[in-house]
Amino acid sequence: MFIVSIDEDTCTGCNLCAEGCPARLLTFKEDKNKTYVTGDECECMGCEACTSVCESGAITVVEM
Ligand code: SF4
Ligand code: SF4
């Protein structure tokens, strides 16, 4: 089981992560200009597609 989280202070709002998430757990919020984990964080598959495109290192995926 994997848990995904995004550091709001580090995220630049590029939204590359959300576009590539096969589980559709990540959503860009225009009013905040950042991307958030809006799906069930526990449904993360641990594929690291999001972390591999995040240049700011804002995303953390941990195996529980
Ligand atoms: S890829 Fe990183 S910086 Fe870009 S929206 Fe996602 S978490 Fe934020
Ligand atoms: S590790 Fe994969 S499934 Fe989990 S949030 Fe990132 S892109 Fe989505």
CSV table of N, CA and C and ligand atoms in Angstrom, one decimal:
chain,number,residue,atom,x,y,z
A,1,MET,N,0.8,-1.2,0.0
A,1,MET,CA,0.0,0.0,0.0
A,1,MET,C,0.9,1.2,0.0
A,2,PHE,N,0.5,2.2,-0.8
A,2,PHE,CA,1.2,3.4,-1.0
A,2,PHE,C,0.4,4.6,-0.6
A,3,ILE,N,1.1,5.6,0.0
A,3,ILE,CA,0.4,6.9,0.3
A,3,ILE,C,1.1,8.0,-0.4
A,4,VAL,N,0.3,8.9,-1.0
A,4,VAL,CA,0.9,10.0,-1.7
A,4,VAL,C,0.5,11.3,-1.0
A,5,SER,N,1.5,12.3,-1.0
A,5,SER,CA,1.2,13.6,-0.5
A,5,SER,C,1.9,14.6,-1.3
A,6,ILE,N,1.4,15.8,-1.3
A,6,ILE,CA,2.0,17.0,-2.0
A,6,ILE,C,2.3,18.1,-1.0
A,7,ASP,N,3.5,18.6,-0.9
A,7,ASP,CA,3.8,19.7,-0.1
A,7,ASP,C,3.3,21.0,-0.8
A,8,GLU,N,2.3,21.6,-0.2
A,8,GLU,CA,1.7,22.8,-0.8
A,8,GLU,C,2.7,23.9,-1.0
A,9,ASP,N,3.6,24.1,0.0
A,9,ASP,CA,4.5,25.2,-0.1
A,9,ASP,C,5.5,25.0,-1.2
A,10,THR,N,5.8,23.8,-1.6
A,10,THR,CA,6.8,23.5,-2.6
A,10,THR,C,6.3,23.4,-4.0
A,11,CYS,N,5.0,23.0,-4.1
A,11,CYS,CA,4.4,22.8,-5.4
A,11,CYS,C,4.3,24.2,-6.2
A,12,THR,N,4.7,24.1,-7.4
A,12,THR,CA,4.7,25.3,-8.3
A,12,THR,C,3.5,25.4,-9.2
A,13,GLY,N,2.6,24.4,-9.1
A,13,GLY,CA,1.4,24.4,-9.9
A,13,GLY,C,1.5,24.1,-11.4
A,14,CYS,N,2.6,23.4,-11.7
A,14,CYS,CA,2.8,23.1,-13.1
A,14,CYS,C,1.8,22.1,-13.7
A,15,ASN,N,1.2,21.3,-12.7
A,15,ASN,CA,0.2,20.3,-13.0
A,15,ASN,C,0.6,19.1,-13.9
A,16,LEU,N,1.9,18.9,-14.1
A,16,LEU,CA,2.4,17.7,-14.8
A,16,LEU,C,2.0,16.4,-14.1
A,17,CYS,N,2.0,16.5,-12.8
A,17,CYS,CA,1.8,15.2,-12.1
A,17,CYS,C,0.3,14.7,-12.3
A,18,ALA,N,-0.6,15.6,-12.2
A,18,ALA,CA,-2.0,15.2,-12.3
A,18,ALA,C,-2.3,14.6,-13.6
A,19,GLU,N,-1.7,15.2,-14.7
A,19,GLU,CA,-2.0,14.7,-16.0
A,19,GLU,C,-1.5,13.2,-16.2
A,20,GLY,N,-0.5,12.8,-15.5
A,20,GLY,CA,0.1,11.5,-15.7
A,20,GLY,C,-0.3,10.5,-14.6
A,21,CYS,N,-1.2,10.8,-13.7
A,21,CYS,CA,-1.5,9.9,-12.6
A,21,CYS,C,-2.6,8.9,-13.1
A,22,PRO,N,-2.3,7.6,-13.2
A,22,PRO,CA,-3.2,6.6,-13.7
A,22,PRO,C,-4.4,6.4,-12.8
A,23,ALA,N,-4.2,6.8,-11.5
A,23,ALA,CA,-5.3,6.6,-10.5
A,23,ALA,C,-6.1,7.8,-10.4
A,24,ARG,N,-5.7,8.9,-11.1
A,24,ARG,CA,-6.5,10.2,-11.0
A,24,ARG,C,-6.7,10.7,-9.6
A,25,LEU,N,-5.6,10.7,-8.9
A,25,LEU,CA,-5.7,11.1,-7.5
A,25,LEU,C,-5.4,12.6,-7.3
A,26,LEU,N,-4.8,13.2,-8.3
A,26,LEU,CA,-4.3,14.5,-8.2
A,26,LEU,C,-5.1,15.5,-9.0
A,27,THR,N,-5.4,16.7,-8.5
A,27,THR,CA,-6.2,17.7,-9.1
A,27,THR,C,-5.6,19.1,-9.0
A,28,PHE,N,-5.5,19.8,-10.1
A,28,PHE,CA,-5.1,21.2,-10.1
A,28,PHE,C,-6.2,22.1,-9.7
A,29,LYS,N,-6.0,22.9,-8.7
A,29,LYS,CA,-7.0,23.9,-8.3
A,29,LYS,C,-6.6,25.3,-8.7
A,30,GLU,N,-7.4,25.8,-9.6
A,30,GLU,CA,-7.1,27.1,-10.2
A,30,GLU,C,-7.1,28.2,-9.2
A,31,ASP,N,-8.0,28.2,-8.2
A,31,ASP,CA,-8.0,29.3,-7.3
A,31,ASP,C,-6.7,29.4,-6.4
A,32,LYS,N,-6.1,28.2,-6.2
A,32,LYS,CA,-4.9,28.1,-5.4
A,32,LYS,C,-3.6,28.1,-6.3
A,33,ASN,N,-3.8,27.8,-7.6
A,33,ASN,CA,-2.7,27.6,-8.6
A,33,ASN,C,-1.7,26.6,-8.1
A,34,LYS,N,-2.2,25.5,-7.5
A,34,LYS,CA,-1.4,24.4,-7.1
A,34,LYS,C,-2.2,23.1,-7.3
A,35,THR,N,-1.5,22.0,-7.2
A,35,THR,CA,-2.2,20.7,-7.4
A,35,THR,C,-2.2,20.0,-6.0
A,36,TYR,N,-3.4,19.3,-5.8
A,36,TYR,CA,-3.6,18.7,-4.5
A,36,TYR,C,-4.0,17.2,-4.7
A,37,VAL,N,-3.8,16.4,-3.6
A,37,VAL,CA,-4.3,15.1,-3.6
A,37,VAL,C,-5.8,15.2,-3.3
A,38,THR,N,-6.6,14.9,-4.3
A,38,THR,CA,-8.0,15.0,-4.0
A,38,THR,C,-8.7,13.6,-4.0
A,39,GLY,N,-8.0,12.6,-4.5
A,39,GLY,CA,-8.6,11.3,-4.5
A,39,GLY,C,-8.2,10.6,-3.1
A,40,ASP,N,-8.5,9.4,-3.0
A,40,ASP,CA,-8.1,8.6,-1.8
A,40,ASP,C,-6.6,8.4,-1.8
A,41,GLU,N,-5.9,9.0,-1.0
A,41,GLU,CA,-4.4,8.9,-1.0
A,41,GLU,C,-4.0,7.5,-0.9
A,42,CYS,N,-4.8,6.6,-0.3
A,42,CYS,CA,-4.4,5.2,-0.1
A,42,CYS,C,-4.5,4.4,-1.4
A,43,GLU,N,-5.2,5.0,-2.4
A,43,GLU,CA,-5.3,4.3,-3.7
A,43,GLU,C,-4.1,4.5,-4.6
A,44,CYS,N,-3.1,5.2,-4.1
A,44,CYS,CA,-1.9,5.4,-4.9
A,44,CYS,C,-1.3,4.1,-5.2
A,45,MET,N,-0.9,3.9,-6.5
A,45,MET,CA,-0.3,2.6,-6.9
A,45,MET,C,1.2,2.5,-6.8
A,46,GLY,N,1.8,3.7,-6.4
A,46,GLY,CA,3.2,3.7,-6.2
A,46,GLY,C,4.0,3.7,-7.5
A,47,CYS,N,3.4,4.1,-8.6
A,47,CYS,CA,4.0,4.0,-9.9
A,47,CYS,C,5.1,5.1,-10.1
A,48,GLU,N,5.1,6.1,-9.3
A,48,GLU,CA,6.1,7.2,-9.3
A,48,GLU,C,6.0,8.0,-10.5
A,49,ALA,N,4.9,7.9,-11.3
A,49,ALA,CA,4.8,8.7,-12.5
A,49,ALA,C,4.8,10.2,-12.1
A,50,CYS,N,4.2,10.5,-11.0
A,50,CYS,CA,4.0,11.9,-10.5
A,50,CYS,C,5.4,12.4,-10.0
A,51,THR,N,6.1,11.7,-9.2
A,51,THR,CA,7.3,12.2,-8.7
A,51,THR,C,8.4,12.3,-9.8
A,52,SER,N,8.3,11.5,-10.8
A,52,SER,CA,9.3,11.5,-11.9
A,52,SER,C,9.2,12.8,-12.7
A,53,VAL,N,8.0,13.4,-12.8
A,53,VAL,CA,7.8,14.7,-13.6
A,53,VAL,C,7.9,15.9,-12.7
A,54,CYS,N,7.8,15.8,-11.4
A,54,CYS,CA,7.8,16.9,-10.5
A,54,CYS,C,9.2,17.4,-10.3
A,55,GLU,N,9.5,18.6,-10.9
A,55,GLU,CA,10.9,19.1,-10.8
A,55,GLU,C,11.1,19.8,-9.5
A,56,SER,N,10.1,20.1,-8.7
A,56,SER,CA,10.3,20.8,-7.4
A,56,SER,C,10.4,19.8,-6.3
A,57,GLY,N,10.2,18.6,-6.5
A,57,GLY,CA,10.3,17.6,-5.4
A,57,GLY,C,9.2,17.7,-4.4
A,58,ALA,N,8.0,18.2,-4.8
A,58,ALA,CA,6.9,18.4,-3.9
A,58,ALA,C,6.1,17.2,-3.5
A,59,ILE,N,6.3,16.1,-4.3
A,59,ILE,CA,5.5,14.9,-4.1
A,59,ILE,C,6.2,13.9,-3.3
A,60,THR,N,5.6,13.3,-2.3
A,60,THR,CA,6.2,12.2,-1.6
A,60,THR,C,5.3,10.9,-1.7
A,61,VAL,N,5.8,9.8,-2.1
A,61,VAL,CA,5.1,8.6,-2.2
A,61,VAL,C,5.8,7.6,-1.3
A,62,VAL,N,5.1,7.1,-0.3
A,62,VAL,CA,5.7,6.2,0.7
A,62,VAL,C,5.0,4.9,0.7
A,63,GLU,N,5.7,3.8,0.8
A,63,GLU,CA,5.1,2.5,1.0
A,63,GLU,C,4.8,2.2,2.4
A,64,MET,N,3.6,1.8,2.8
A,64,MET,CA,3.3,1.6,4.2
A,64,MET,C,3.3,0.1,4.5
B,1,SF4,S1,4.5,18.2,-10.7
B,1,SF4,FE1,5.1,18.9,-8.6
B,1,SF4,S2,5.2,21.2,-8.8
B,1,SF4,FE2,4.0,20.4,-10.6
B,1,SF4,S3,1.9,20.5,-9.9
B,1,SF4,FE3,2.6,18.5,-9.4
B,1,SF4,S4,3.3,18.6,-7.3
B,1,SF4,FE4,3.2,20.7,-8.1
B,2,SF4,S1,2.6,7.3,-7.6
B,2,SF4,FE1,1.3,6.9,-9.5
B,2,SF4,S2,-0.7,6.4,-8.7
B,2,SF4,FE2,0.4,7.4,-7.0
B,2,SF4,S3,-0.2,9.5,-7.1
B,2,SF4,FE3,1.7,9.3,-8.2
B,2,SF4,S4,1.1,9.0,-10.4
B,2,SF4,FE4,-0.7,8.6,-9.1
